């Protein structure tokens, strides 16, 4: 079982990564495009990542250059979910 701190860290990473892709996870849930269970699965996938520090650095770089429209890094375990939610 993951610690509470680990789950919170990765939930924040999932939310932030989704935001860089133009996705509002809360809005998607309210519209029925994403279930709580699917979001839980995304966070759990994220906890299996070996590069959360690199992810945090990538997200910080994206925040510093908001005009950058880059896809998630290749190591992101939720890339396909984000693409599906974005309609691509």
CSV table of C-alpha atoms in Angstrom, one decimal:
chain,number,residue,atom,x,y,z
A,1,UNK,CA,0.0,0.0,0.0
A,2,UNK,CA,1.2,3.5,-0.9
A,3,UNK,CA,1.7,6.0,1.8
A,4,UNK,CA,-0.6,9.0,2.0
A,5,UNK,CA,2.2,11.3,1.1
A,6,UNK,CA,3.1,9.3,-2.0
A,7,UNK,CA,-0.5,9.2,-3.1
A,8,UNK,CA,-0.9,13.0,-2.6
A,9,UNK,CA,2.3,13.7,-4.5
A,10,UNK,CA,1.3,11.6,-7.4
A,11,UNK,CA,-2.3,12.9,-7.4
A,12,UNK,CA,-0.8,16.4,-7.7
A,13,UNK,CA,1.5,15.3,-10.5
A,14,UNK,CA,-1.4,13.7,-12.4
A,15,UNK,CA,-3.5,16.9,-12.0
A,16,UNK,CA,-0.7,19.2,-13.0
A,17,UNK,CA,0.3,17.0,-16.0
A,18,UNK,CA,-3.4,17.0,-17.1
A,19,UNK,CA,-3.4,20.8,-16.8
A,20,UNK,CA,-0.4,21.1,-19.0
A,21,UNK,CA,-2.4,19.2,-21.6
A,22,UNK,CA,-5.4,21.6,-21.3
A,23,UNK,CA,-7.4,19.1,-19.3
A,24,UNK,CA,-9.5,20.0,-16.2
A,25,UNK,CA,-9.9,16.6,-14.5
A,26,UNK,CA,-12.7,17.9,-12.2
A,27,UNK,CA,-14.6,19.3,-15.1
A,28,UNK,CA,-14.2,16.0,-17.0
A,29,UNK,CA,-15.5,14.1,-14.0
A,30,UNK,CA,-18.5,16.4,-13.7
A,31,UNK,CA,-19.3,15.9,-17.4
A,32,UNK,CA,-19.0,12.2,-17.1
A,33,UNK,CA,-16.0,11.9,-19.4
A,34,UNK,CA,-13.8,10.5,-16.6
A,35,UNK,CA,-14.8,8.4,-13.6
A,36,UNK,CA,-13.4,8.6,-10.1
A,37,UNK,CA,-12.2,5.1,-10.6
A,38,UNK,CA,-10.3,6.0,-13.8
A,39,UNK,CA,-8.7,8.9,-11.9
A,40,UNK,CA,-7.7,6.6,-9.1
A,41,UNK,CA,-6.2,4.3,-11.6
A,42,UNK,CA,-4.2,7.2,-13.2
A,43,UNK,CA,-2.8,8.1,-9.8
A,44,UNK,CA,-1.8,4.5,-9.1
A,45,UNK,CA,-0.1,4.2,-12.5
A,46,UNK,CA,1.7,7.4,-11.6
A,47,UNK,CA,2.9,5.9,-8.3
A,48,UNK,CA,4.7,3.2,-10.3
A,49,UNK,CA,6.8,5.8,-12.2
A,50,UNK,CA,10.5,5.8,-11.4
A,51,UNK,CA,10.9,9.4,-12.4
A,52,UNK,CA,8.6,11.6,-10.3
A,53,UNK,CA,11.5,14.1,-9.7
A,54,UNK,CA,12.1,14.4,-13.5
A,55,UNK,CA,8.3,14.9,-13.9
A,56,UNK,CA,8.3,17.7,-11.4
A,57,UNK,CA,11.2,19.4,-13.2
A,58,UNK,CA,9.4,19.0,-16.6
A,59,UNK,CA,6.2,20.4,-15.1
A,60,UNK,CA,8.2,23.4,-13.6
A,61,UNK,CA,9.7,24.0,-17.1
A,62,UNK,CA,6.3,23.9,-18.7
A,63,UNK,CA,5.0,26.4,-16.1
A,64,UNK,CA,7.9,28.8,-16.9
A,65,UNK,CA,7.0,28.6,-20.7
A,66,UNK,CA,3.2,28.3,-20.8
A,67,UNK,CA,3.2,28.8,-24.6
A,68,UNK,CA,4.9,25.5,-24.9
A,69,UNK,CA,2.4,22.9,-26.2
A,70,UNK,CA,4.5,19.8,-25.5
A,71,UNK,CA,3.0,16.4,-25.0
A,72,UNK,CA,3.8,14.6,-21.7
A,73,UNK,CA,7.3,13.1,-21.4
A,74,UNK,CA,7.8,9.6,-22.9
A,75,UNK,CA,8.1,8.1,-19.5
A,76,UNK,CA,4.6,9.3,-18.4
A,77,UNK,CA,2.4,6.4,-17.6
A,78,UNK,CA,-0.8,8.3,-18.3
A,79,UNK,CA,0.0,9.7,-21.8
A,80,UNK,CA,-2.6,7.6,-23.5
A,81,UNK,CA,-5.3,8.6,-20.9
A,82,UNK,CA,-4.5,12.3,-21.5
A,83,UNK,CA,-4.6,11.8,-25.3
A,84,UNK,CA,-8.0,10.0,-25.0
A,85,UNK,CA,-9.4,12.7,-22.8
A,86,UNK,CA,-8.2,15.4,-25.2
A,87,UNK,CA,-10.0,13.6,-28.0
A,88,UNK,CA,-6.8,12.5,-29.8
